[in-house]
């Protein structure tokens, strides 16, 4: 709770191609979140779902996220962490339409973009998020 | 010879004059390239209609359209080459009728069968490139695999809801000196090695789609096709700045033209390069190292299981 | 009443079903708004054809098309609603024939006269908005001035060579609270208070144009029109994120889809706000202060001199 | 001639809608120029046309431009200066299709954009250029 704003990353999220339909209403396609800069595993605990966060003000993110800076296994916030964070904080139903069956990645058919580039160019799950990054989740379309 | 001295009829000169004089198009040589081109369009629906419309208007000489569906009234709010009167007619045949009226100088060959693993290779190999205007992942993988096996590019469009996507797959890349091909961009399997589960796939009959979106994407597919067909000509021209393409980074265009935010109406995203261990366009060494079997016969591939449709 | 309980015929429900179920479109209320809308399209050429095509397919109930030209063969490489057989027919009438086949549920009123200072006001005032699909500056200023005098927005498209431009002029702006209109965006005269000299104006017959470019811009004009017609409905809906437009900064879309650089395929540019001393949409005080006379009668304006055409 | 690179501004130019046809071949729509940071009036002298510059390397711009930093009337490089610079260095014929009849501005029908915004939002001719600015000259289209 004593976290300073330096312990959070300002991340712009965007959802498209239908992935926005998995979010809590009003299903904003564009959201700005404050992500803890250190990926404390406790953050990912499902009980945090009690506090649904739709568009987080900067300090609320910090309060939610960094419960203890001395927690073991905490590392820089990477895409692996962000995917879990979104699953726990933003997705309200049918999370299997967002995450992979292994629970770690993103389901087949969702393009993940980090600053408008395919995340496979950036290291995928291992990419360490930077303050100001823009991350998009776009479902590929099949219609014609 | 006489044919060489007047390669277009006077009627064709009149028709195509406005585009032949266009700086950056390429004049008569460009028009002749289009006239001699053979393009395969898979899908005669929301994307196929506008794509074929502008390919035919522009003078692409031979267009084959593959679709086994018939025209239904629910298609007519977006599929611009079909009409109320042709409800019940095969879509491919309906497009042939429309194109005959639009431009008698081009040939529209309708194929009223489904695009399958059996007919994919002969169809694709007899054309210069393929437009993917279909509406389901299985056919998208099939078109991709056939195109890679035949060494052709795919101009792939998709539209759903209020969004559209456009990407050229397996396209030849050229290095900046124009010294020749420096390989190929990613194919559909490079981008999506695992097919989406059927429950994650919505189509237009469930999710809906708006005609201006399919119209936009289909028109852009025609545009991209003309660009690709004329690429060789433009690359060899000393050019005026338009004429010498730099090596294209693989990109996908995302279109959300109904969005209110002008910054997201259109966006080009950078894609990953070709996957060396891609099962269809990958390198032998990388595949062997990973114990993967290269796709060499479409009929031996189980597309139904791959797309998770076996148990449906 | 019976009409209210079944506001669309079963045939219309079938036709428009795929767009009515679309999240973000607005369902039956949106379809009824389109059905009751009256749209004026000035110009039945490269932009007018695709624009009318998608307006008609989408179910815009009344479309008036003004064009005094007749179909020529040199139009046919891009003007997608005209056909080889209708060469010599009035373009407005040719579009009527095409639309009749595409969608019998909409009315297409052809006006085979020129759009002039004499007929501009009655034409514009009897429609909800105007699409500028013309090819010369004089008519563009005339459409603009008529629209401002009638309080209507203009969806203005232009295409030339390998480039296109799209802008909505004199559009109502809404503040972020949705509390109501907060004025209007710039009109054509705000952006271009001085007309270009005739020698700086090239048209498609001199400079050439490619069909996919006009197709793209015309389709986007139809899309923008549908967005504007449904804006009120979407603004009042509590919405899903798509549904509540923020105040649109005036922007112009630049399209260069033949470009090889993906970063310049599409670009939205920020425009200046309305000019308080604009001769047609400006404020009385600012005009008086500068000694400028407001345009109040189109017939008293000398458009020919303004566009430098008097001595030609 | 002793100018350091700090005395130049790196400006991206773009020409569109037909304005590129006024440039010297190969009529590149996109060009990167080094503009003297101080608008020395001598720079604008027509005799400099002897040295046509199409796409200028960074130091050539400085050499061409800043002949003397003590020249009177020198001020920060503004759009007025850039328009003249383009007229003198890039336009090869029919300069009346680019500049205004008053010789100072840009002819009617050309949209000038500074970093993707109408230059009227930025102060028009008086806008002082910043290093890295992107300036576009786009002729309005009338065709249909
Ligand atoms: Zn591949
Ligand atoms: Zn105005």
Coordinates of C-alpha atoms in Angstrom, one line a residue, chain A residues 14 16-17 20 29-30 96-97 99 101 107-108 111 113 116-118 120-121 134 136 138-144, chain B residues 46-47 134-137 140 158-160 163 165 188 192 194-195 197 200 252 254 264 267 269-273 275:
Chain A
X14 CA -6.7 -2.2 -26.8
X16 CA -10.5 -5.6 -31.1
X17 CA -12.0 -8.1 -33.5
X20 CA -13.7 -6.6 -26.4
X29 CA -12.0 -1.2 -26.6
X30 CA -9.4 1.2 -25.2
X96 CA -11.2 -19.6 -22.0
X97 CA -12.0 -17.4 -25.0
X99 CA -6.3 -17.4 -22.5
X101 CA -5.6 -24.0 -22.4
X107 CA -5.7 -18.6 -27.2
X108 CA -5.0 -19.4 -30.9
X111 CA -3.0 -11.5 -32.5
X113 CA 0.6 -6.5 -30.7
X116 CA 1.8 -2.1 -33.3
X117 CA 4.2 -5.0 -33.9
X118 CA 3.4 -8.8 -33.6
X120 CA 6.5 -12.6 -31.6
X121 CA 8.9 -9.9 -32.8
X134 CA 0.6 -0.1 -26.0
X136 CA -3.4 -4.8 -28.4
X138 CA -7.0 -8.5 -31.8
X139 CA -9.0 -11.5 -32.7
X140 CA -8.4 -12.6 -36.3
X141 CA -11.5 -12.3 -38.4
X142 CA -12.8 -15.1 -40.6
X143 CA -15.9 -13.6 -42.1
X144 CA -16.3 -12.6 -45.6
Chain B
X46 CA -19.3 -9.8 -49.3
X47 CA -15.6 -9.6 -50.1
X134 CA -13.9 -16.9 -47.8
X135 CA -15.7 -17.0 -44.4
X136 CA -14.2 -19.9 -42.5
X137 CA -10.8 -20.9 -41.1
X140 CA -8.4 -20.2 -45.3
X158 CA -11.7 -10.7 -43.7
X159 CA -14.6 -8.7 -42.4
X160 CA -16.8 -9.2 -39.4
X163 CA -13.9 -4.4 -38.5
X165 CA -8.4 -7.1 -41.9
X188 CA -1.2 -17.9 -42.8
X192 CA -1.5 -18.8 -37.0
X194 CA -2.7 -23.4 -34.4
X195 CA -6.2 -23.0 -35.7
X197 CA -11.2 -23.6 -31.8
X200 CA -14.0 -19.1 -30.9
X252 CA -1.5 -6.3 -41.8
X254 CA -6.7 -3.3 -39.6
X264 CA -8.0 3.9 -35.2
X267 CA -3.8 0.9 -38.7
X269 CA 0.7 -3.5 -37.9
X270 CA 4.1 -5.2 -38.4
X271 CA 3.9 -8.9 -38.7
X272 CA 6.5 -11.5 -37.8
X273 CA 8.7 -12.8 -40.7
X275 CA 8.6 -19.1 -39.6

